[in-house]
Short mmCIF file of N, CA, C and O in Angstrom, two decimals:
data_model
loop_
_atom_site.label_atom_id
_atom_site.label_comp_id
_atom_site.label_asym_id
_atom_site.label_seq_id
_atom_site.Cartn_x
_atom_site.Cartn_y
_atom_site.Cartn_z
N MET W 278 -101.35 10.95 -8.50
CA MET W 278 -101.26 10.85 -9.95
C MET W 278 -99.91 10.26 -10.32
O MET W 278 -98.88 10.69 -9.83
N ALA W 279 -99.89 9.25 -11.18
CA ALA W 279 -98.66 8.57 -11.58
C ALA W 279 -97.88 9.40 -12.59
O ALA W 279 -98.46 10.12 -13.40
N TYR W 280 -96.57 9.27 -12.55
CA TYR W 280 -95.69 9.97 -13.48
C TYR W 280 -95.73 9.27 -14.83
O TYR W 280 -95.62 8.06 -14.93
N ASN W 281 -95.90 10.04 -15.88
CA ASN W 281 -95.92 9.50 -17.24
C ASN W 281 -94.74 10.11 -18.01
O ASN W 281 -94.80 11.27 -18.40
N PRO W 282 -93.67 9.34 -18.26
CA PRO W 282 -92.49 9.90 -18.94
C PRO W 282 -92.75 10.26 -20.39
O PRO W 282 -92.01 11.04 -20.97
N ASN W 283 -93.80 9.73 -21.00
CA ASN W 283 -94.10 10.02 -22.40
C ASN W 283 -94.93 11.28 -22.58
O ASN W 283 -95.11 11.76 -23.69
N LYS W 284 -95.46 11.82 -21.50
CA LYS W 284 -96.30 13.00 -21.60
C LYS W 284 -95.45 14.22 -21.95
O LYS W 284 -94.39 14.45 -21.38
N GLU W 285 -95.92 14.97 -22.91
CA GLU W 285 -95.22 16.18 -23.30
C GLU W 285 -95.34 17.23 -22.20
O GLU W 285 -96.41 17.43 -21.65
N LEU W 286 -94.23 17.86 -21.90
CA LEU W 286 -94.23 18.86 -20.84
C LEU W 286 -94.75 20.20 -21.34
O LEU W 286 -95.30 20.97 -20.57
N LYS W 287 -94.60 20.46 -22.61
CA LYS W 287 -94.97 21.76 -23.15
C LYS W 287 -96.06 21.58 -24.19
O LYS W 287 -95.95 20.76 -25.10
N LYS W 288 -97.11 22.37 -24.07
CA LYS W 288 -98.24 22.26 -25.00
C LYS W 288 -98.07 23.18 -26.20
O LYS W 288 -98.43 22.82 -27.32
N TYR W 289 -97.52 24.37 -25.99
CA TYR W 289 -97.36 25.35 -27.05
C TYR W 289 -95.92 25.84 -27.13
O TYR W 289 -95.23 25.94 -26.12
N TYR W 290 -95.51 26.15 -28.36
CA TYR W 290 -94.18 26.68 -28.61
C TYR W 290 -94.31 28.01 -29.34
O TYR W 290 -95.18 28.16 -30.20
N GLY W 291 -93.45 28.94 -29.01
CA GLY W 291 -93.47 30.24 -29.66
C GLY W 291 -92.81 30.17 -31.03
O GLY W 291 -92.07 29.24 -31.35
N ILE W 292 -93.05 31.21 -31.83
CA ILE W 292 -92.51 31.23 -33.18
C ILE W 292 -90.99 31.22 -33.17
O ILE W 292 -90.35 30.62 -34.03
N SER W 293 -90.38 31.87 -32.18
CA SER W 293 -88.91 31.89 -32.12
C SER W 293 -88.35 30.49 -31.85
O SER W 293 -87.32 30.12 -32.42
N GLU W 294 -89.03 29.71 -31.03
CA GLU W 294 -88.59 28.34 -30.76
C GLU W 294 -88.69 27.47 -32.00
O GLU W 294 -87.80 26.67 -32.29
N VAL W 295 -89.78 27.62 -32.74
CA VAL W 295 -89.98 26.83 -33.95
C VAL W 295 -88.97 27.25 -35.01
O VAL W 295 -88.37 26.41 -35.68
N ALA W 296 -88.75 28.55 -35.16
CA ALA W 296 -87.78 29.05 -36.14
C ALA W 296 -86.38 28.52 -35.82
O ALA W 296 -85.64 28.10 -36.71
N GLU W 297 -86.03 28.50 -34.55
CA GLU W 297 -84.72 28.00 -34.14
C GLU W 297 -84.60 26.50 -34.42
O GLU W 297 -83.55 26.03 -34.85
N GLN W 298 -85.67 25.77 -34.19
CA GLN W 298 -85.66 24.33 -34.42
C GLN W 298 -85.34 24.00 -35.88
O GLN W 298 -84.64 23.02 -36.16
N PHE W 299 -85.84 24.82 -36.81
CA PHE W 299 -85.63 24.56 -38.23
C PHE W 299 -84.52 25.45 -38.82
O PHE W 299 -84.24 25.38 -40.01
N ASN W 300 -83.93 26.29 -38.00
CA ASN W 300 -82.87 27.20 -38.43
C ASN W 300 -83.33 28.09 -39.59
O ASN W 300 -82.66 28.20 -40.61
N VAL W 301 -84.52 28.67 -39.41
CA VAL W 301 -85.08 29.60 -40.39
C VAL W 301 -85.51 30.87 -39.65
O VAL W 301 -85.62 30.88 -38.43
N ALA W 302 -85.76 31.91 -40.40
CA ALA W 302 -86.21 33.17 -39.81
C ALA W 302 -87.69 33.08 -39.44
O ALA W 302 -88.46 32.37 -40.09
N GLU W 303 -88.07 33.82 -38.42
CA GLU W 303 -89.48 33.89 -38.03
C GLU W 303 -90.34 34.41 -39.17
O GLU W 303 -91.46 33.95 -39.37
N SER W 304 -89.80 35.35 -39.93
CA SER W 304 -90.55 35.91 -41.05
C SER W 304 -90.84 34.84 -42.10
O SER W 304 -91.89 34.88 -42.75
N LEU W 305 -89.94 33.88 -42.27
CA LEU W 305 -90.19 32.79 -43.22
C LEU W 305 -91.35 31.92 -42.74
O LEU W 305 -92.19 31.52 -43.54
N LEU W 306 -91.43 31.66 -41.44
CA LEU W 306 -92.56 30.90 -40.91
C LEU W 306 -93.88 31.64 -41.13
O LEU W 306 -94.89 31.03 -41.50
N ARG W 307 -93.86 32.95 -40.94
CA ARG W 307 -95.08 33.73 -41.17
C ARG W 307 -95.47 33.70 -42.65
O ARG W 307 -96.64 33.62 -43.00
N TYR W 308 -94.46 33.75 -43.52
CA TYR W 308 -94.72 33.67 -44.97
C TYR W 308 -95.32 32.31 -45.33
O TYR W 308 -96.30 32.23 -46.08
N TRP W 309 -94.73 31.23 -44.81
CA TRP W 309 -95.26 29.90 -45.09
C TRP W 309 -96.69 29.77 -44.59
O TRP W 309 -97.51 29.10 -45.19
N GLU W 310 -96.97 30.41 -43.47
CA GLU W 310 -98.32 30.37 -42.92
C GLU W 310 -99.33 30.97 -43.92
O GLU W 310 -100.44 30.47 -44.05
N LYS W 311 -98.91 32.00 -44.63
CA LYS W 311 -99.78 32.62 -45.64
C LYS W 311 -99.89 31.75 -46.89
O LYS W 311 -100.95 31.68 -47.51
N GLU W 312 -98.82 31.09 -47.26
CA GLU W 312 -98.78 30.30 -48.48
C GLU W 312 -99.39 28.91 -48.35
O GLU W 312 -99.91 28.38 -49.33
N PHE W 313 -99.27 28.30 -47.17
CA PHE W 313 -99.71 26.92 -46.97
C PHE W 313 -100.83 26.88 -45.94
O PHE W 313 -100.62 27.20 -44.77
N SER W 314 -101.98 26.44 -46.36
CA SER W 314 -103.15 26.43 -45.47
C SER W 314 -103.04 25.39 -44.37
O SER W 314 -103.77 25.45 -43.38
N ASN W 315 -102.11 24.43 -44.50
CA ASN W 315 -101.96 23.40 -43.47
C ASN W 315 -101.20 23.92 -42.24
O ASN W 315 -101.22 23.28 -41.20
N ILE W 316 -100.55 25.06 -42.35
CA ILE W 316 -99.84 25.65 -41.20
C ILE W 316 -100.76 26.69 -40.58
O ILE W 316 -100.96 27.77 -41.13
N LYS W 317 -101.33 26.33 -39.41
CA LYS W 317 -102.30 27.22 -38.75
C LYS W 317 -102.03 27.27 -37.25
O LYS W 317 -102.77 26.67 -36.47
N PRO W 318 -100.98 27.97 -36.83
CA PRO W 318 -100.77 28.06 -35.38
C PRO W 318 -101.88 28.87 -34.72
O PRO W 318 -102.48 29.75 -35.35
N ARG W 319 -102.14 28.54 -33.50
CA ARG W 319 -103.13 29.28 -32.71
C ARG W 319 -102.55 30.67 -32.42
O ARG W 319 -101.34 30.82 -32.25
N LYS W 320 -103.41 31.67 -32.38
CA LYS W 320 -102.96 33.01 -32.05
C LYS W 320 -103.67 33.46 -30.79
O LYS W 320 -104.88 33.30 -30.65
N SER W 321 -102.89 34.02 -29.87
CA SER W 321 -103.48 34.52 -28.63
C SER W 321 -104.22 35.83 -28.93
O SER W 321 -104.19 36.32 -30.05
N GLY W 322 -104.84 36.38 -27.92
CA GLY W 322 -105.57 37.63 -28.09
C GLY W 322 -104.70 38.77 -28.59
O GLY W 322 -105.18 39.66 -29.27
N ARG W 323 -103.42 38.71 -28.29
CA ARG W 323 -102.48 39.74 -28.73
C ARG W 323 -101.82 39.39 -30.05
O ARG W 323 -100.90 40.07 -30.49
N GLY W 324 -102.25 38.28 -30.68
CA GLY W 324 -101.69 37.89 -31.97
C GLY W 324 -100.41 37.09 -31.88
O GLY W 324 -99.74 36.88 -32.89
N VAL W 325 -100.06 36.63 -30.69
CA VAL W 325 -98.84 35.83 -30.51
C VAL W 325 -99.13 34.41 -30.99
O VAL W 325 -100.08 33.77 -30.55
N ARG W 326 -98.29 33.91 -31.90
CA ARG W 326 -98.47 32.57 -32.44
C ARG W 326 -98.06 31.51 -31.43
O ARG W 326 -97.01 31.62 -30.80
N GLN W 327 -98.89 30.48 -31.32
CA GLN W 327 -98.61 29.38 -30.40
C GLN W 327 -98.72 28.08 -31.20
O GLN W 327 -99.80 27.69 -31.62
N TYR W 328 -97.58 27.43 -31.39
CA TYR W 328 -97.51 26.20 -32.19
C TYR W 328 -97.65 24.97 -31.31
O TYR W 328 -96.96 24.85 -30.30
N THR W 329 -98.52 24.05 -31.73
CA THR W 329 -98.63 22.76 -31.06
C THR W 329 -97.66 21.79 -31.75
O THR W 329 -97.07 22.12 -32.79
N LYS W 330 -97.53 20.58 -31.20
CA LYS W 330 -96.70 19.56 -31.84
C LYS W 330 -97.20 19.28 -33.26
O LYS W 330 -96.41 19.08 -34.18
N GLU W 331 -98.52 19.26 -33.44
CA GLU W 331 -99.11 19.02 -34.76
C GLU W 331 -98.75 20.14 -35.73
O GLU W 331 -98.45 19.89 -36.90
N ASP W 332 -98.79 21.39 -35.25
CA ASP W 332 -98.41 22.53 -36.09
C ASP W 332 -96.95 22.40 -36.51
O ASP W 332 -96.60 22.68 -37.67
N ILE W 333 -96.10 21.99 -35.59
CA ILE W 333 -94.67 21.84 -35.88
C ILE W 333 -94.46 20.74 -36.92
O ILE W 333 -93.60 20.87 -37.80
N GLU W 334 -95.26 19.70 -36.86
CA GLU W 334 -95.15 18.63 -37.87
C GLU W 334 -95.55 19.15 -39.25
O GLU W 334 -94.97 18.75 -40.26
N GLU W 335 -96.53 20.04 -39.31
CA GLU W 335 -96.92 20.65 -40.59
C GLU W 335 -95.79 21.53 -41.12
O GLU W 335 -95.51 21.53 -42.32
N VAL W 336 -95.15 22.28 -40.23
CA VAL W 336 -94.00 23.09 -40.63
C VAL W 336 -92.88 22.18 -41.13
O VAL W 336 -92.24 22.46 -42.15
N ARG W 337 -92.65 21.07 -40.43
CA ARG W 337 -91.60 20.12 -40.84
C ARG W 337 -91.88 19.57 -42.24
O ARG W 337 -90.98 19.43 -43.06
N LEU W 338 -93.14 19.31 -42.53
CA LEU W 338 -93.53 18.80 -43.85
C LEU W 338 -93.18 19.82 -44.93
O LEU W 338 -92.54 19.49 -45.94
N VAL W 339 -93.56 21.06 -44.72
CA VAL W 339 -93.26 22.13 -45.68
C VAL W 339 -91.75 22.34 -45.77
O VAL W 339 -91.19 22.48 -46.87
N TYR W 340 -91.07 22.34 -44.64
CA TYR W 340 -89.61 22.51 -44.62
C TYR W 340 -88.94 21.42 -45.46
O TYR W 340 -88.05 21.72 -46.26
N ASN W 341 -89.35 20.17 -45.28
CA ASN W 341 -88.75 19.08 -46.04
C ASN W 341 -88.99 19.22 -47.54
O ASN W 341 -88.10 18.94 -48.34
N LEU W 342 -90.18 19.66 -47.91
CA LEU W 342 -90.47 19.85 -49.33
C LEU W 342 -89.64 20.99 -49.93
O LEU W 342 -89.08 20.85 -51.01
N LEU W 343 -89.58 22.10 -49.21
CA LEU W 343 -88.92 23.29 -49.76
C LEU W 343 -87.41 23.30 -49.55
O LEU W 343 -86.65 23.57 -50.49
N LYS W 344 -86.97 23.01 -48.36
CA LYS W 344 -85.55 23.15 -48.04
C LYS W 344 -84.74 21.88 -48.29
O LYS W 344 -83.63 21.95 -48.77
N VAL W 345 -85.31 20.73 -47.92
CA VAL W 345 -84.56 19.48 -48.07
C VAL W 345 -84.64 18.98 -49.51
O VAL W 345 -83.62 18.64 -50.12
N ARG W 346 -85.86 18.95 -50.06
CA ARG W 346 -86.04 18.43 -51.42
C ARG W 346 -85.88 19.50 -52.49
O ARG W 346 -85.84 19.19 -53.68
N GLY W 347 -85.83 20.76 -52.09
CA GLY W 347 -85.55 21.85 -53.03
C GLY W 347 -86.69 22.21 -53.97
O GLY W 347 -86.45 22.77 -55.04
N MET W 348 -87.92 21.94 -53.57
CA MET W 348 -89.07 22.26 -54.42
C MET W 348 -89.38 23.75 -54.37
O MET W 348 -89.07 24.43 -53.40
N LYS W 349 -90.01 24.21 -55.43
CA LYS W 349 -90.57 25.56 -55.45
C LYS W 349 -91.91 25.51 -54.70
O LYS W 349 -92.50 24.44 -54.52
N ILE W 350 -92.40 26.67 -54.29
CA ILE W 350 -93.63 26.73 -53.51
C ILE W 350 -94.80 26.12 -54.28
O ILE W 350 -95.58 25.34 -53.73
N ALA W 351 -94.92 26.43 -55.55
CA ALA W 351 -96.03 25.90 -56.35
C ALA W 351 -95.97 24.37 -56.42
O ALA W 351 -97.00 23.70 -56.32
N ALA W 352 -94.78 23.82 -56.58
CA ALA W 352 -94.63 22.36 -56.64
C ALA W 352 -94.98 21.73 -55.30
O ALA W 352 -95.64 20.68 -55.25
N ALA W 353 -94.55 22.36 -54.21
CA ALA W 353 -94.85 21.83 -52.87
C ALA W 353 -96.36 21.86 -52.62
O ALA W 353 -96.92 20.91 -52.07
N LYS W 354 -97.01 22.93 -53.04
CA LYS W 354 -98.48 23.02 -52.89
C LYS W 354 -99.16 21.91 -53.68
O LYS W 354 -100.12 21.30 -53.22
N ALA W 355 -98.64 21.64 -54.89
CA ALA W 355 -99.22 20.60 -55.73
C ALA W 355 -99.06 19.23 -55.07
O ALA W 355 -100.00 18.43 -55.05
N VAL W 356 -97.90 18.97 -54.51
CA VAL W 356 -97.66 17.70 -53.82
C VAL W 356 -98.62 17.55 -52.66
O VAL W 356 -99.23 16.49 -52.46
N LEU W 357 -98.78 18.60 -51.87
CA LEU W 357 -99.66 18.54 -50.71
C LEU W 357 -101.13 18.38 -51.11
O LEU W 357 -101.88 17.69 -50.42
N SER W 358 -101.52 18.98 -52.21
CA SER W 358 -102.92 18.87 -52.62
C SER W 358 -103.21 17.50 -53.25
O SER W 358 -104.32 16.98 -53.10
N LYS W 359 -102.23 16.92 -53.94
CA LYS W 359 -102.45 15.63 -54.60
C LYS W 359 -102.37 14.46 -53.63
O LYS W 359 -103.21 13.57 -53.66
N ASN W 360 -101.33 14.46 -52.80
CA ASN W 360 -101.14 13.30 -51.92
C ASN W 360 -100.38 13.71 -50.66
O ASN W 360 -99.17 13.47 -50.56
N LYS W 361 -101.09 14.31 -49.74
CA LYS W 361 -100.46 14.79 -48.51
C LYS W 361 -99.91 13.64 -47.68
O LYS W 361 -98.86 13.77 -47.07
N LYS W 362 -100.59 12.51 -47.67
CA LYS W 362 -100.13 11.37 -46.88
C LYS W 362 -98.77 10.89 -47.35
O LYS W 362 -97.88 10.62 -46.55
N ALA W 363 -98.57 10.78 -48.66
CA ALA W 363 -97.29 10.34 -49.20
C ALA W 363 -96.20 11.35 -48.86
O ALA W 363 -95.08 10.97 -48.50
N ALA W 364 -96.52 12.64 -48.94
CA ALA W 364 -95.55 13.67 -48.58
C ALA W 364 -95.19 13.59 -47.11
O ALA W 364 -94.02 13.72 -46.73
N HIS W 365 -96.21 13.33 -46.27
CA HIS W 365 -95.97 13.19 -44.84
C HIS W 365 -95.10 11.96 -44.55
O HIS W 365 -94.16 12.03 -43.75
N ASP W 366 -95.40 10.85 -45.21
CA ASP W 366 -94.62 9.63 -45.02
C ASP W 366 -93.17 9.83 -45.43
O ASP W 366 -92.24 9.39 -44.75
N THR W 367 -92.95 10.49 -46.56
CA THR W 367 -91.60 10.78 -47.04
C THR W 367 -90.87 11.68 -46.05
O THR W 367 -89.70 11.46 -45.74
N SER W 368 -91.57 12.67 -45.53
CA SER W 368 -90.99 13.56 -44.54
C SER W 368 -90.57 12.80 -43.29
O SER W 368 -89.50 13.04 -42.72
N GLU W 369 -91.40 11.86 -42.88
CA GLU W 369 -91.11 11.05 -41.70
C GLU W 369 -89.86 10.20 -41.92
O GLU W 369 -89.00 10.08 -41.04
N VAL W 370 -89.74 9.63 -43.11
CA VAL W 370 -88.56 8.82 -43.43
C VAL W 370 -87.30 9.68 -43.42
O VAL W 370 -86.27 9.28 -42.87
N ILE W 371 -87.40 10.87 -43.98
CA ILE W 371 -86.25 11.79 -43.99
C ILE W 371 -85.84 12.12 -42.57
O ILE W 371 -84.65 12.13 -42.23
N ASN W 372 -86.82 12.39 -41.70
CA ASN W 372 -86.51 12.71 -40.31
C ASN W 372 -85.82 11.55 -39.61
O ASN W 372 -84.86 11.74 -38.86
N ARG W 373 -86.29 10.34 -39.85
CA ARG W 373 -85.67 9.16 -39.23
C ARG W 373 -84.25 8.96 -39.74
O ARG W 373 -83.35 8.64 -38.96
N LEU W 374 -84.05 9.14 -41.04
CA LEU W 374 -82.71 8.99 -41.59
C LEU W 374 -81.75 10.04 -41.04
O LEU W 374 -80.58 9.74 -40.76
N GLN W 375 -82.24 11.26 -40.86
CA GLN W 375 -81.40 12.30 -40.28
C GLN W 375 -81.04 11.97 -38.83
O GLN W 375 -79.91 12.21 -38.39
N ALA W 376 -81.98 11.39 -38.09
CA ALA W 376 -81.70 10.99 -36.70
C ALA W 376 -80.66 9.88 -36.66
O ALA W 376 -79.74 9.90 -35.83
N VAL W 377 -80.77 8.92 -37.57
CA VAL W 377 -79.78 7.83 -37.64
C VAL W 377 -78.42 8.39 -38.01
O VAL W 377 -77.40 8.03 -37.42
N ARG W 378 -78.39 9.31 -38.95
CA ARG W 378 -77.12 9.95 -39.35
C ARG W 378 -76.48 10.67 -38.16
O ARG W 378 -75.28 10.55 -37.93
N ASP W 379 -77.29 11.40 -37.41
CA ASP W 379 -76.77 12.10 -36.23
C ASP W 379 -76.20 11.13 -35.21
O ASP W 379 -75.16 11.38 -34.62
N GLN W 380 -76.89 10.00 -35.02
CA GLN W 380 -76.39 8.99 -34.08
C GLN W 380 -75.07 8.40 -34.57
O GLN W 380 -74.14 8.22 -33.78
N LEU W 381 -74.98 8.12 -35.85
CA LEU W 381 -73.74 7.56 -36.41
C LEU W 381 -72.59 8.55 -36.29
O LEU W 381 -71.45 8.15 -35.97
N LEU W 382 -72.86 9.81 -36.54
CA LEU W 382 -71.81 10.83 -36.39
C LEU W 382 -71.35 10.93 -34.94
O LEU W 382 -70.16 11.07 -34.66
N SER W 383 -72.30 10.82 -34.02
CA SER W 383 -71.96 10.86 -32.59
C SER W 383 -71.09 9.67 -32.21
O SER W 383 -70.09 9.82 -31.50
N ILE W 384 -71.46 8.49 -32.70
CA ILE W 384 -70.67 7.29 -32.42
C ILE W 384 -69.27 7.44 -33.02
O ILE W 384 -68.28 7.09 -32.38
N ASN W 385 -69.20 7.96 -34.22
CA ASN W 385 -67.92 8.16 -34.88
C ASN W 385 -67.02 9.11 -34.07
O ASN W 385 -65.82 8.86 -33.92
N ARG W 386 -67.60 10.18 -33.54
CA ARG W 386 -66.83 11.12 -32.71
C ARG W 386 -66.32 10.44 -31.46
O ARG W 386 -65.18 10.62 -31.05
N GLU W 387 -67.20 9.65 -30.83
CA GLU W 387 -66.80 8.93 -29.61
C GLU W 387 -65.69 7.93 -29.87
O GLU W 387 -64.75 7.81 -29.08
N LEU W 388 -65.77 7.24 -31.00
CA LEU W 388 -64.72 6.30 -31.37
C LEU W 388 -63.41 7.02 -31.66
O LEU W 388 -62.32 6.50 -31.35
N GLY W 389 -63.51 8.19 -32.24
CA GLY W 389 -62.31 8.99 -32.53
C GLY W 389 -61.61 9.47 -31.26
O GLY W 389 -60.41 9.70 -31.27
N GLU W 390 -62.36 9.60 -30.20
CA GLU W 390 -61.80 10.07 -28.93
C GLU W 390 -61.09 8.94 -28.16
O GLU W 390 -60.38 9.20 -27.20
N LEU W 391 -61.29 7.69 -28.57
CA LEU W 391 -60.68 6.56 -27.87
C LEU W 391 -59.22 6.40 -28.19
O LEU W 391 -58.62 6.71 -29.06
#
């Protein structure tokens, strides 16, 4: 079998890993799960939440609406119900801009060390 560098090594992520990724409490993720029907992590027989990459993208969408753009829950729900694709596209742009910002900050630090 050939090695595929693009293949994801991990299929599921625990709630603590997802909470750490977004720097939020696990309880906030559980709350969002109740409020937003698009966040539906799989639950094991013991009730342990298992997030896929797609689930994490749904969390990222809600995170961007609530935390980055500062919307209230009702407004975020309205945006998702009216035009989820536009909200997803905007979230994707924000993520790309944040990645570019991080790269520029890294380059700036490296230049400062010269």
